[in-house]
Coordinates of C-alpha atoms in Angstrom, one line a residue:
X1 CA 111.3 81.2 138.7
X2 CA 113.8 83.0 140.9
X3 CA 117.6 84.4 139.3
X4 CA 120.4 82.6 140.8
X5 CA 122.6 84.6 143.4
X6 CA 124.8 87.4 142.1
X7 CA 122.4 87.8 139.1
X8 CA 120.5 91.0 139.4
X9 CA 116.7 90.5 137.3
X10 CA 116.5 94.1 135.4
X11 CA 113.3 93.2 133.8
X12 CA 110.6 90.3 134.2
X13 CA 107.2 89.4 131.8
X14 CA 103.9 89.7 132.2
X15 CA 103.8 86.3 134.6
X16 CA 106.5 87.9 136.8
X17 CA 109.5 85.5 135.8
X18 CA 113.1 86.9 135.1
X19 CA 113.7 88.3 131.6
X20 CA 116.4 91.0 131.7
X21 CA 119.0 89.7 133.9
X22 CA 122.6 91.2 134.3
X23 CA 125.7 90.1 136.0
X24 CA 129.9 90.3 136.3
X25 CA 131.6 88.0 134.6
X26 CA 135.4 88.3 134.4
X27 CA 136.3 91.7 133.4
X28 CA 133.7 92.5 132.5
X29 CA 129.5 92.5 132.9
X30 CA 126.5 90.1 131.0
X31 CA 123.8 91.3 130.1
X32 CA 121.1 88.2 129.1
X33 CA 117.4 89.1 127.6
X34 CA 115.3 86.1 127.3
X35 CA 112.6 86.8 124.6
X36 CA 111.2 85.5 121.3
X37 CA 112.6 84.7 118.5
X38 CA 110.8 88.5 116.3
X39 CA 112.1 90.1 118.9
X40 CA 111.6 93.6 116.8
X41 CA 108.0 92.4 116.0
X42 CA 107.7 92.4 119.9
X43 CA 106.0 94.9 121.6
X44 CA 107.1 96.7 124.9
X45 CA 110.8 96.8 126.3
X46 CA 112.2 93.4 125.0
X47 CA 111.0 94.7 121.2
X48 CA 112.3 98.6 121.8
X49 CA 115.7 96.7 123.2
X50 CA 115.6 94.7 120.2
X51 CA 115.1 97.7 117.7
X52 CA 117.4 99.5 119.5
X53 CA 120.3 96.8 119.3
X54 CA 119.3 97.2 115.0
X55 CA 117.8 93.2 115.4
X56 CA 116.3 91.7 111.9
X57 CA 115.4 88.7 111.3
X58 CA 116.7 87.1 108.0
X59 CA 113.3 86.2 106.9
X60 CA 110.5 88.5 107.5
X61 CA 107.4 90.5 106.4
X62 CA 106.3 94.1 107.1
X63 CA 103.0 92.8 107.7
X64 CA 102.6 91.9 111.3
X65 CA 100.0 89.6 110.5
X66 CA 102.4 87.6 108.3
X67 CA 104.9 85.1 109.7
X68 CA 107.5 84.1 107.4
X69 CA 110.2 80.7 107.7
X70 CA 113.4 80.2 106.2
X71 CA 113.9 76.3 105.5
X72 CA 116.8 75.2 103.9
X73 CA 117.5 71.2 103.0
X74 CA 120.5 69.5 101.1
X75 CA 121.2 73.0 99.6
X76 CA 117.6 74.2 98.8
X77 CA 115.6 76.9 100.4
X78 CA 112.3 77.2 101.1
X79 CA 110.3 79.5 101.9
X80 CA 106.8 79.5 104.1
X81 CA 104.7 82.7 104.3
X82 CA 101.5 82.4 106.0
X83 CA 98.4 85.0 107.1
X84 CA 98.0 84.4 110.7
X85 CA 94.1 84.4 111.6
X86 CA 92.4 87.3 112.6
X87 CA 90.5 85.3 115.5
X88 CA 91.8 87.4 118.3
X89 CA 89.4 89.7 116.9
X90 CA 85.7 89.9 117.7
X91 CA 84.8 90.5 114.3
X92 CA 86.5 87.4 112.8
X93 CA 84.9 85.4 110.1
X94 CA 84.4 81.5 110.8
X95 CA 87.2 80.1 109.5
X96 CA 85.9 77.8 106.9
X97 CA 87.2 78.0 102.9
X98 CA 83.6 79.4 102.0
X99 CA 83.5 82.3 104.5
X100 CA 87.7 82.4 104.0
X101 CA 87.5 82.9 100.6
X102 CA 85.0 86.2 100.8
X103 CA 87.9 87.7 102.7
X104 CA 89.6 90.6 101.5
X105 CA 93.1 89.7 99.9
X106 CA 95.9 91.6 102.2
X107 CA 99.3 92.2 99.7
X108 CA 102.6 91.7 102.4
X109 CA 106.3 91.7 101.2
X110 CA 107.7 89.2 102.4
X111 CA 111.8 88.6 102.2
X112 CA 114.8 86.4 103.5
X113 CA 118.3 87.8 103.4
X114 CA 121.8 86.7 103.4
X115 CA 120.9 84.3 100.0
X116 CA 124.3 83.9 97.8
X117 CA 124.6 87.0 95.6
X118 CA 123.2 85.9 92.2
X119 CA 119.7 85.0 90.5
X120 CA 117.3 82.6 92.0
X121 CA 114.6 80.3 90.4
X122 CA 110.9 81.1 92.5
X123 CA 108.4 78.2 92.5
X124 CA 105.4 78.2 94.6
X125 CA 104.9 75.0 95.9
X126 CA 101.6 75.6 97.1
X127 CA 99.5 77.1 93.5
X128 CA 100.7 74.6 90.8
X129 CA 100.7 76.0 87.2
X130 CA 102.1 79.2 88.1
X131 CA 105.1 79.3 86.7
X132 CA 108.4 80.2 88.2
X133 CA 110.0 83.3 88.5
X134 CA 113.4 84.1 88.6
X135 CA 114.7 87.5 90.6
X136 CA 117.8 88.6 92.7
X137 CA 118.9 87.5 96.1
X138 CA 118.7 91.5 96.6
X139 CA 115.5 91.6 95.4
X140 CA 114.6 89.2 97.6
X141 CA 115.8 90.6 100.4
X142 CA 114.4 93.9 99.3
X143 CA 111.0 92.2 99.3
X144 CA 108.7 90.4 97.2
X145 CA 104.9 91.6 97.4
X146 CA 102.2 88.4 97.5
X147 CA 98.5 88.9 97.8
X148 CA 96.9 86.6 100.8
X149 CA 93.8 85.7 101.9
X150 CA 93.2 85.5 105.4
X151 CA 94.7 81.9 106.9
X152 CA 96.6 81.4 103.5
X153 CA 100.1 79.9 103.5
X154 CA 102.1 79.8 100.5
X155 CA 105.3 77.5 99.8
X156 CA 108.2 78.6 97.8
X157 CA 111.3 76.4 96.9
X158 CA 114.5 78.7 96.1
X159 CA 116.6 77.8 93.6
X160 CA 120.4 79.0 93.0
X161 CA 120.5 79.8 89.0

């Protein structure tokens, strides 16, 4: 992939296509960084360029191996937290529930901000007969702790109170 004409490329990745690309426009200049959608999760120059630029995303973990989506339909939110697999590893179990479940648990806060100010209604979808919880959209956004077993996912519906 070459950058069109009057585009200079100030960064590429790994497979040598244009990432970083600046140019003048009007009065002034564009800068454009193609990347992915963590981009603080991100290692190398596109995540220290996010970091630096003070980039969150509104749902998130502090667990890298944790990947968290924010969901909302006709008013309600959801919320999917999984444990990514630890197969890029050498040591990684065979990922069936038997060998899964012998896994150590790994506890990640998980969190979405920007939810209304107010109290919201926690079910998990995913482990019926728990019951629901109710907390704060700051606490929520502060960060709820959840143990996880390697390749778990947990569903949560989010309820305005």
């Amino acid at each position: 992939v070459e950058a069109p004409s009057g585009v200079d490329v100030w960064g590429k990745t790994a497979d040598g296509s244009p990432a970083v690309l600046h140019w003048k426009f009007g009065k002034g200049e564009v800068l454009f960084v193609a990347g992915h959608p963590e981009w603080a999760r991100v290692p190398g120059f596109l995540g220290d360029v996010a970091r630096w630029a003070g980039s969150r995303r509104a749902a998130g973990t502090d667990t890298p191996s944790v990947m968290v989506n924010h969901l909302v339909k006709n008013g309600v939110h959801y919320a999917i937290v999984h444990r990514l697999p630890d197969s890029f590893r050498p040591h990684a179990p065979k990922l069936d529930r038997e060998e899964l479940a012998k896994q150590p648990e790994l506890t990640a806060k998980w969190h979405i901000r920007g939810l209304e100010s107010g109290s919201w209604r926690i079910e998990e979808l995913t482990a019926p007969g728990i019951p629901a919880s109710v907390r704060s959209a700051e606490e929520i956004a502060s960060g709820l702790a959840t143990p996880f077993r390697l390749c778990q996912t947990r569903v949560y519906r989010l309820t305005r109170q």
